[in-house]
CSV table of C-alpha atoms in Angstrom, one decimal:
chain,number,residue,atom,x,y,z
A,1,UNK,CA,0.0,0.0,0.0
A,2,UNK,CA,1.0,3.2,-1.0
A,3,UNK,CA,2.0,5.3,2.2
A,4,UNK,CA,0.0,8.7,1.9
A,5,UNK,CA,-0.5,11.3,4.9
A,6,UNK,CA,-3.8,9.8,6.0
A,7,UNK,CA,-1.8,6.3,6.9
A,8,UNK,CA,1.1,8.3,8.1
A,9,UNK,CA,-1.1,9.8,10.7
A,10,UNK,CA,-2.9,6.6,11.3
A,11,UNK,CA,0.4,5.2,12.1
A,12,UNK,CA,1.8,8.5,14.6
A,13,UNK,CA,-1.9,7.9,16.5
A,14,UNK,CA,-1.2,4.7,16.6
A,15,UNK,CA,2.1,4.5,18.1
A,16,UNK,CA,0.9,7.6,20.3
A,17,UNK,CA,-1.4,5.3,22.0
A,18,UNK,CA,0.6,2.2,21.9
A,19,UNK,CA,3.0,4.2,23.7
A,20,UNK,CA,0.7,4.9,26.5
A,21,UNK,CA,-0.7,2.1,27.1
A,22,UNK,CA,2.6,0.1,27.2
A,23,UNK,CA,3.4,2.8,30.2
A,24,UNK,CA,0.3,2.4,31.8
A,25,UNK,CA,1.0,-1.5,31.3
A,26,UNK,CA,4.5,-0.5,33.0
A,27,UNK,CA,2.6,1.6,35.7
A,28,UNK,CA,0.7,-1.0,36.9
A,29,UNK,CA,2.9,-3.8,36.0
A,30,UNK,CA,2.1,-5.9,39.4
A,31,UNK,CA,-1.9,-5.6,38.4
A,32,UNK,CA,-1.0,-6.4,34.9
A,33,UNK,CA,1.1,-9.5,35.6
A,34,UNK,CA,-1.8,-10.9,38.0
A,35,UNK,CA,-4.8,-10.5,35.5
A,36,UNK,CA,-2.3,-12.3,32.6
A,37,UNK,CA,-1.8,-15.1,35.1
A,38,UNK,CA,-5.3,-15.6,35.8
A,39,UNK,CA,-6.5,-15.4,32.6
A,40,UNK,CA,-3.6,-17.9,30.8
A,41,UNK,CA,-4.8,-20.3,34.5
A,42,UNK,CA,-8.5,-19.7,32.8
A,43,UNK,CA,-7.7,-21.2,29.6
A,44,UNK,CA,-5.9,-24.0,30.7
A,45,UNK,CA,-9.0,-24.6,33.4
A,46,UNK,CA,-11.5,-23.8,31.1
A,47,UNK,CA,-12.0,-27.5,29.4
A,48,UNK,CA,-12.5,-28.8,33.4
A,49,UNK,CA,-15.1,-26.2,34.1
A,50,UNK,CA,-17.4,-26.8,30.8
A,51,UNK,CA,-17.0,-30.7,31.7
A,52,UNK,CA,-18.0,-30.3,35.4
A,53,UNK,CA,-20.8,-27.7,34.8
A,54,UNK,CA,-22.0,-30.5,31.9
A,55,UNK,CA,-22.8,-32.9,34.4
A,56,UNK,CA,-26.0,-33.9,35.7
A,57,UNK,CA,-26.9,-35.4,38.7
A,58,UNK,CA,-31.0,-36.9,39.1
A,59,UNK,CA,-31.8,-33.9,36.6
A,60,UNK,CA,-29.3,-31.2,38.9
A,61,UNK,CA,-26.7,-29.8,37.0
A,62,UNK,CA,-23.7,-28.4,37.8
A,63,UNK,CA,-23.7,-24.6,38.0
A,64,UNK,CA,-21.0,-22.9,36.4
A,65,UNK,CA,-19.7,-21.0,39.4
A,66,UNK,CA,-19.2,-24.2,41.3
A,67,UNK,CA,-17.4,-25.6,38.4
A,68,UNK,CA,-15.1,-22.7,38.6
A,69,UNK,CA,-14.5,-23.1,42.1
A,70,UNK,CA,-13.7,-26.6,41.7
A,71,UNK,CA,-11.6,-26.1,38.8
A,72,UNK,CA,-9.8,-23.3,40.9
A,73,UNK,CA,-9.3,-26.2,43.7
A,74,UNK,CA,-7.6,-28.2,41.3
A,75,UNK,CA,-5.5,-26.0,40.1
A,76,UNK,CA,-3.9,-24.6,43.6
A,77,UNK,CA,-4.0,-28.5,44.6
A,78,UNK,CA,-1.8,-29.7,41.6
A,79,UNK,CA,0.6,-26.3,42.3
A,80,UNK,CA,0.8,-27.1,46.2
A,81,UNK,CA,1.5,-30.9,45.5
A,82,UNK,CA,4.1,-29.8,43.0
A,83,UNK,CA,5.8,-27.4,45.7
A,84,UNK,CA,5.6,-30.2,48.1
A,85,UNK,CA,7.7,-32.1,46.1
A,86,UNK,CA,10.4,-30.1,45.3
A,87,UNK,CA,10.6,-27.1,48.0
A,88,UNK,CA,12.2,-29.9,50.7
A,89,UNK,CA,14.9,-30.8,48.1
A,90,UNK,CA,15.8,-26.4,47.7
A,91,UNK,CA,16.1,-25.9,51.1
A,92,UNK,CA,17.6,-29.5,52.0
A,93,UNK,CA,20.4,-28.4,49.9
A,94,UNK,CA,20.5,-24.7,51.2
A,95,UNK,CA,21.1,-26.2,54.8
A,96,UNK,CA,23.8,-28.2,53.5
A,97,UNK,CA,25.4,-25.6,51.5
A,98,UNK,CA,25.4,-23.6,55.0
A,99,UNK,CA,27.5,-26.8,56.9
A,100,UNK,CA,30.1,-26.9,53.6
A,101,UNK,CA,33.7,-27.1,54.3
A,102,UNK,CA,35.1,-24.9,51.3
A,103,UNK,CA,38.6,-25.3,52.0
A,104,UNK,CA,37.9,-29.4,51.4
A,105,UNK,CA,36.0,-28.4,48.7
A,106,UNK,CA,39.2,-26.9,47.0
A,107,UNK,CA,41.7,-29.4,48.6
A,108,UNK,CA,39.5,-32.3,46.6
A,109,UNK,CA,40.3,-30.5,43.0
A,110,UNK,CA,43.8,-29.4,44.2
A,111,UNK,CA,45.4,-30.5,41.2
A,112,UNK,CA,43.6,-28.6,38.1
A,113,UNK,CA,43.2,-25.8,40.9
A,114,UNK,CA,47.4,-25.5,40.8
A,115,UNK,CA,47.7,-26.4,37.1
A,116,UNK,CA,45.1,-23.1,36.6
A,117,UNK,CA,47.3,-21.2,39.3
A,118,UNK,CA,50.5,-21.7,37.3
A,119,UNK,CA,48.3,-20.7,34.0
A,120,UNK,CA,47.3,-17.4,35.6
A,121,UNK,CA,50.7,-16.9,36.6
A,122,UNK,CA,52.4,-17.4,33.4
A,123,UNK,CA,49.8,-15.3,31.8
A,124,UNK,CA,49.7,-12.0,34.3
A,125,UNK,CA,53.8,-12.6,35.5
A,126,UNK,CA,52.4,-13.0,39.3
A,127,UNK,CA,54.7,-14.0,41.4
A,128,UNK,CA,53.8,-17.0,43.4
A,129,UNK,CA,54.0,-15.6,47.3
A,130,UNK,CA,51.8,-13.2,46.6
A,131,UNK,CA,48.3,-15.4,44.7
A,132,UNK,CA,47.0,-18.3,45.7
A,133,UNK,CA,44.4,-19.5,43.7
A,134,UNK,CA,42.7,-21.9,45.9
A,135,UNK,CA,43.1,-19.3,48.6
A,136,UNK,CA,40.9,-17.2,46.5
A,137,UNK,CA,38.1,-19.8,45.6
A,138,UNK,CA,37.8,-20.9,49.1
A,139,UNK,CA,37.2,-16.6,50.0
A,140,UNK,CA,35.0,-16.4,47.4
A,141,UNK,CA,32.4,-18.9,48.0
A,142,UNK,CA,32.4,-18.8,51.8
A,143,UNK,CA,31.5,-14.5,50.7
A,144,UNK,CA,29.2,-16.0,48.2
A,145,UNK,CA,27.5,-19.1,50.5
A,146,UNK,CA,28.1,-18.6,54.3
A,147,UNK,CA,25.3,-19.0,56.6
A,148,UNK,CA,25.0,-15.3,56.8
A,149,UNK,CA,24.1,-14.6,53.2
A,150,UNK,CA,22.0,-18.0,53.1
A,151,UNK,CA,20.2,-16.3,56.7
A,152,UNK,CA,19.8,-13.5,54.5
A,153,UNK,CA,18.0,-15.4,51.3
A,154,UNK,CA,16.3,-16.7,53.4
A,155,UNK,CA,14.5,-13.4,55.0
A,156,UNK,CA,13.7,-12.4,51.1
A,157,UNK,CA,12.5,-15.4,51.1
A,158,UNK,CA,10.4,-15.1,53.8
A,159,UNK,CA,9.0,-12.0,52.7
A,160,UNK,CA,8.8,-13.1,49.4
A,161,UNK,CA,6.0,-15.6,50.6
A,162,UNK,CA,4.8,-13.4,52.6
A,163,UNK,CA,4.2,-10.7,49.7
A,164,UNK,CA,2.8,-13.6,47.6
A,165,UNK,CA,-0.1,-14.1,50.0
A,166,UNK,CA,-1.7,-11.0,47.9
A,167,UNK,CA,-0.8,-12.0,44.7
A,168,UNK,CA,-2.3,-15.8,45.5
A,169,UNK,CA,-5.0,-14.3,46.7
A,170,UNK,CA,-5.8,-11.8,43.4
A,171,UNK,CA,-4.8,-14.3,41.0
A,172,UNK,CA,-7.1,-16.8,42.3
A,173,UNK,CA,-10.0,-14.3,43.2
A,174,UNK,CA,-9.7,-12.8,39.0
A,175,UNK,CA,-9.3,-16.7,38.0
A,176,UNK,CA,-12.5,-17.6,39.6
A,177,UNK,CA,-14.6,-14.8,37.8
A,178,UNK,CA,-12.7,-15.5,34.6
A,179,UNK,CA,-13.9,-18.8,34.6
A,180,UNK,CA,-16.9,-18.7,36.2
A,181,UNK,CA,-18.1,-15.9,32.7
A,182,UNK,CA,-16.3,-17.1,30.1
A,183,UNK,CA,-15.9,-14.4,27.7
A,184,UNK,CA,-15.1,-12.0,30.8
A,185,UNK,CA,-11.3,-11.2,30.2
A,186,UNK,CA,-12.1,-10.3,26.3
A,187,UNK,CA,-14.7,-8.1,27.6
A,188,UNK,CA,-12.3,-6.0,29.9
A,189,UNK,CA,-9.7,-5.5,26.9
A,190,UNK,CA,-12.1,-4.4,24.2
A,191,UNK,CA,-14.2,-2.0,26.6
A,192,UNK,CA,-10.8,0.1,26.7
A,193,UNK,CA,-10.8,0.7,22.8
A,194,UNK,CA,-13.4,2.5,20.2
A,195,UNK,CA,-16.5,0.1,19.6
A,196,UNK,CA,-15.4,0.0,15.5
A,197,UNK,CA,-12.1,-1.6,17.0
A,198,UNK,CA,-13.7,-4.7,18.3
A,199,UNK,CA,-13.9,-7.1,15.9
A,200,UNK,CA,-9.9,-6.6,15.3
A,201,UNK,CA,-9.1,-6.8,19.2
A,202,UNK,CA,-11.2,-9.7,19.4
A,203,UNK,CA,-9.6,-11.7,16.4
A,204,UNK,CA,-6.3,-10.4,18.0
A,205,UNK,CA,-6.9,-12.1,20.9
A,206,UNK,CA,-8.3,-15.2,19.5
A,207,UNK,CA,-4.7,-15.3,17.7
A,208,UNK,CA,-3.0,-14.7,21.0
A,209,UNK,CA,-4.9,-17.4,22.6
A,210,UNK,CA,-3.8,-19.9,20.8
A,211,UNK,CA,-0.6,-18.8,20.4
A,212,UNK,CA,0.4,-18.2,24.1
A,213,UNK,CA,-1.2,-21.5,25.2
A,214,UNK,CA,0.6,-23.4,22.7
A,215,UNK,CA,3.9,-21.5,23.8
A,216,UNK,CA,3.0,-22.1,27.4
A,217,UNK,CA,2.4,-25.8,27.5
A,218,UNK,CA,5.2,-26.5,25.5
A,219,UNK,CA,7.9,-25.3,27.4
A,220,UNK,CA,6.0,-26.8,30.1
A,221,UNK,CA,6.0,-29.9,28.7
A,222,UNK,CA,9.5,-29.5,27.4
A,223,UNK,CA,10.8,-28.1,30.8
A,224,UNK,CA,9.3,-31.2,32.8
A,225,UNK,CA,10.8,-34.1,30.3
A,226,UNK,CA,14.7,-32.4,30.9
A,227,UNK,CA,13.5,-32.9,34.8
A,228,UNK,CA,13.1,-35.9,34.5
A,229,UNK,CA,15.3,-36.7,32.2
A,230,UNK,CA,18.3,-35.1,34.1
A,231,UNK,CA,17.3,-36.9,37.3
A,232,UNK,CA,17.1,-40.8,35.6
A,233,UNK,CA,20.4,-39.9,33.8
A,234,UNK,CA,22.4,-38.9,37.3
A,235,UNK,CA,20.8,-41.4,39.4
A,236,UNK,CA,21.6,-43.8,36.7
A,237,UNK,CA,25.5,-42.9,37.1
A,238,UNK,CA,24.8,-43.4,41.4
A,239,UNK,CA,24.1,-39.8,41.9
A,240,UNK,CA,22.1,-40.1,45.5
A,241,UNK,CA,18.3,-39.1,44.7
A,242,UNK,CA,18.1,-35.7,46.4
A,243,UNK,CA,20.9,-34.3,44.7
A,244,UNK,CA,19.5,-35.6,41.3
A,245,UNK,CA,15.9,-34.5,41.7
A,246,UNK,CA,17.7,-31.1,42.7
A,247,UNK,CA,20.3,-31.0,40.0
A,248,UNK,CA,16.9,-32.1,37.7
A,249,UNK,CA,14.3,-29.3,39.0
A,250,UNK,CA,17.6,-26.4,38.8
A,251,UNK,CA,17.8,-27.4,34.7
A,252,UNK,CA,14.2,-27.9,34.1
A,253,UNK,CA,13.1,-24.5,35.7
A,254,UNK,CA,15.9,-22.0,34.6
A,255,UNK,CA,15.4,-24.1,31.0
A,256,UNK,CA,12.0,-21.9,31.0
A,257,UNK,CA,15.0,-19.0,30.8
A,258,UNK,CA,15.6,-19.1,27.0
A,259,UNK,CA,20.1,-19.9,26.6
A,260,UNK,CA,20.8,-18.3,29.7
A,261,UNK,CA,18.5,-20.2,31.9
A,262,UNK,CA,20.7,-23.3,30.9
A,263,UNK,CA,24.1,-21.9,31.6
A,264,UNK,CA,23.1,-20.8,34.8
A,265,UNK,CA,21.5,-23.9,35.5
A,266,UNK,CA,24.7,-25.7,34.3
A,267,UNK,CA,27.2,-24.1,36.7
A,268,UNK,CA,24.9,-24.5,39.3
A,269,UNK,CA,24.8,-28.2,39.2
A,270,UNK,CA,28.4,-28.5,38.7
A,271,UNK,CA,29.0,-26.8,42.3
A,272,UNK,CA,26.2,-29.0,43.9
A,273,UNK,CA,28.5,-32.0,42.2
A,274,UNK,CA,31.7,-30.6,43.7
A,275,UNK,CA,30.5,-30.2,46.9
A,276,UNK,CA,28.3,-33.7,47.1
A,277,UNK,CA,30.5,-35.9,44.9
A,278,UNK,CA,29.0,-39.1,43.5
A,279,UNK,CA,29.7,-41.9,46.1
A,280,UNK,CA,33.1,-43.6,44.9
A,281,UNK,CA,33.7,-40.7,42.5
A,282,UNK,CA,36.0,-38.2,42.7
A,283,UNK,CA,34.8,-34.9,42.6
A,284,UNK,CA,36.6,-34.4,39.0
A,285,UNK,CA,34.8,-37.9,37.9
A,286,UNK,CA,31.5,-36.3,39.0
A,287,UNK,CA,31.8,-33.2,37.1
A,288,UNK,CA,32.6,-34.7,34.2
A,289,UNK,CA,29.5,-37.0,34.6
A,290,UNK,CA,27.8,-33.7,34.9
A,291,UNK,CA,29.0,-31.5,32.6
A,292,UNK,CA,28.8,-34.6,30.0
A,293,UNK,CA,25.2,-35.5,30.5
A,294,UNK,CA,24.2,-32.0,30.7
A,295,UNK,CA,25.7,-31.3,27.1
A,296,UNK,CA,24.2,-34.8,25.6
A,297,UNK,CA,20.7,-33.8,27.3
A,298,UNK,CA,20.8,-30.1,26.5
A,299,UNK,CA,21.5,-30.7,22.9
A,300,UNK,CA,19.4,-32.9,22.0
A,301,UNK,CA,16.7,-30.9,23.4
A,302,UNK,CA,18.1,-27.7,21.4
A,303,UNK,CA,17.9,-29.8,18.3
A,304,UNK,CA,14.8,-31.7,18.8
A,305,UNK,CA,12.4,-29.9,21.1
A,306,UNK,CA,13.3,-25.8,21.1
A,307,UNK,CA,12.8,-25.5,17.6
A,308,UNK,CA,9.7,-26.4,17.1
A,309,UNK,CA,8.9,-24.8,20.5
A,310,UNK,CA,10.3,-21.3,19.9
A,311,UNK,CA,10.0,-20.9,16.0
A,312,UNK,CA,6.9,-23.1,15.4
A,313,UNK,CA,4.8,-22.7,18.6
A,314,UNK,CA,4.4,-18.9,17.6
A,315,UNK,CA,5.5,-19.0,14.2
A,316,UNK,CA,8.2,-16.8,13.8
A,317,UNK,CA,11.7,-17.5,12.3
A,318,UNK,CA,14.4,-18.9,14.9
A,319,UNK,CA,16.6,-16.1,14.1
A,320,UNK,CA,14.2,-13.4,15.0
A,321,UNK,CA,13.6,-15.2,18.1
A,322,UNK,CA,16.9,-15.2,19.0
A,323,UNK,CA,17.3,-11.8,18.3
A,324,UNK,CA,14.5,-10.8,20.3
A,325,UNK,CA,15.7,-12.6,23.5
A,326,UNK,CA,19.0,-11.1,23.1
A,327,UNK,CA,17.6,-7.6,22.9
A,328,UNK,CA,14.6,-8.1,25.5
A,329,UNK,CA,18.0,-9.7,28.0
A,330,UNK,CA,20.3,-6.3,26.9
A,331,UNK,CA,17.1,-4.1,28.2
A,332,UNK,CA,16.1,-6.2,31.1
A,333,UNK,CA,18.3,-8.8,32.0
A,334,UNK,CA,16.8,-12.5,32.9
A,335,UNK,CA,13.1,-11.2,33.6
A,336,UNK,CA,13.5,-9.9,30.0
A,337,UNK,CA,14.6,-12.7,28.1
A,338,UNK,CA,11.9,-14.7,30.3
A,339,UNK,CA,9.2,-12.4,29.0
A,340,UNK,CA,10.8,-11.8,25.5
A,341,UNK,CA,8.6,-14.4,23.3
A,342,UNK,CA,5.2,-14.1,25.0
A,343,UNK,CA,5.5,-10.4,24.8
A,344,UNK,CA,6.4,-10.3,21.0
A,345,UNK,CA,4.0,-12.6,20.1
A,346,UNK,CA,1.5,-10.4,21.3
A,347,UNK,CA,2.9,-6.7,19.5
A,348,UNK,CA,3.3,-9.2,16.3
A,349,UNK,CA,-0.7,-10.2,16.4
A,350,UNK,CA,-2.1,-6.6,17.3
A,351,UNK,CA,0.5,-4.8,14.3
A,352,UNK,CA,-0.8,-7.6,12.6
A,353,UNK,CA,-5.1,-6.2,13.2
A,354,UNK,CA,-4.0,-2.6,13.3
A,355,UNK,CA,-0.6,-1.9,11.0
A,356,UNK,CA,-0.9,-4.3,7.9
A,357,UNK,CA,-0.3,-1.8,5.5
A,358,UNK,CA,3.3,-1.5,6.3
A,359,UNK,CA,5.8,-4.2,4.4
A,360,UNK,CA,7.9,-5.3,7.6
A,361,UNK,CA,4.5,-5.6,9.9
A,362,UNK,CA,3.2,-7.9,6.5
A,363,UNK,CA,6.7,-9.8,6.3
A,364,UNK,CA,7.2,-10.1,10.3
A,365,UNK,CA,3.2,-12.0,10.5
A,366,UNK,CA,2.8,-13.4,7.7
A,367,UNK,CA,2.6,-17.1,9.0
A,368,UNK,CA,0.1,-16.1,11.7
């Protein structure tokens, strides 16, 4: 289309308001991220609450707001039983972390310790009475893990629960009236626009629907598979259980962290392997049994499962993904690459409704 001073205006209106309302999305971020958690919770409750208020019972049936509540049951019951699985095993290995003897720690990898030492000091000319390289390590992590800093994780985390009692409480109170009217959450984002936008907010949505909730599961999916797979594979080499569940739930949950996540992940379990060695390993033994298994796992799962999770789920090319996580992580770190798919997947389906006329908004949604 022909750009003329009619679209040209359409298009500064339009970025005009986009820009206010991603600042009043910013704003009001905490409210935002709660009615985005109910409402992805809705969908994925949705097909339990249209079979329960199906039923009939001697010619009773099942009133939808009972089905919501139920549905809502089910869902806090299947989060709390999954937090009762795996919380014991975090702060298991928190305590244990707080008892570590780090000089051991770095007497048990002496060797590549002094072969790095007398690297360093052929590189930077220091002269050996002056750096010690285990010296170091062993500062470092007792500054990093000592049972002060671990006392003091564990005060945020205290009052990370205890701030969470509101958000628990809004997400399930918005989830509950988002299932109990289907329709609802649809009906609070098109009363904000003009009535002749409707029908293009409504098929915008639709898109996003489907697109998020394929997005969602899969890396759900995807992230619970490398849990378990990275569990059987440790335990199979006679890692005890608790450090492998542990070692498992780290990778599967920073794996929801698109290429970071992984890394951080990685050098996390190769410090729980140093300090809780595989029985009749060595701790060198153990971390290559780590490090090895975490490559095999981790690529196969690059080459298999992320690609048709990041590129096909929501149908964009792999290297604009990856350039959208890189720039989402330069402007907001973790939480940003975290956040960098769902959030373009939305801005591609509403330029899609609203800015078609352009070439790159045609080329960059043209598989939606």
């Amino acid at each position: 289309m022909k750009a003329t001073p009619q679209t040209f205006l359409r298009f500064i209106a339009g970025a005009a308001v986009a820009a206010v309302v991603l600042f009043l999305v910013w704003y009001f971020s905490s409210i935002v991220v709660y009615i985005l958690v109910s409402a992805v919770l809705a969908v994925m409750g949705n097909p339990l609450v249209k079979f329960l208020s199906g039923l009939h019972f001697k010619g009773w049936q099942v009133p939808r707001w009972l089905a919501a509540l139920a549905t809502l049951v089910v869902i806090w019951a299947v989060a709390a039983m999954l937090c009762s699985l795996f919380v014991p095993l975090v702060f298991n290995k928190i305590n244990q972390f707080a008892h570590v003897d780090f000089a051991a720690v770095v007497g048990s990898i002496g060797e590549p310790i002094a072969r790095m030492q007398h690297d360093l000091q052929a590189l930077f000319s220091l002269p050996e009475s002056t750096f010690s390289l285990s010296d170091e390590l062993t500062a470092a992590l007792r500054q990093i893990i000592d049972i002060n800093s671990l006392n003091t994780i564990f005060s945020s985390v205290i009052n990370l629960v205890l701030s969470s009692v509101i958000a628990v409480f809004s997400v399930s109170f918005i989830t509950f009236f988002f299932l109990k009217e289907e329709g609802l959450f649809y009906a609070m984002v098109t009363s904000v626009f003009p009535e002749h936008y409707h029908d293009n907010i409504t098929r915008a949505l639709d898109s996003v629907t489907v697109l998020l909730a394929r997005y969602f599961t899969g890396i759900l999916s995807e992230s619970l598979l490398l849990t378990i797979a990275v569990t059987l594979v440790m335990m199979a080499f006679g890692m005890k259980a608790a450090d492998a569940g542990f070692i498992g739930l780290i990778m599967g949950v920073m794996n929801v962290v698109p290429y970071a996540g992984p890394l951080i992940g990685g050098i996390v379990s190769v410090f729980v392997g140093i300090v809780s060695p595989i029985e009749g390993m060595g701790v060198g033994h153990t971390v290559f049994i780590i490090v090895g298994s975490l490559l095999i796992i981790k690529g196969m799962d690059d080459f298999i499962l992320q690609p048709a999770l990041y590129s096909a789920r929501v149908k964009a090319h792999p290297l604009e993904i990856f350039l959208v996580i890189l720039i989402a992580g330069s402007l907001a770190g973790i939480l940003g690459m975290l956040l960098a798919i769902p959030s373009y997947t939305v801005i591609r389906v509403f330029a899609k409704e609203f800015f078609s006329q352009f070439r790159l908004v045609r080329k960059l949604t043209e598989k939606i």
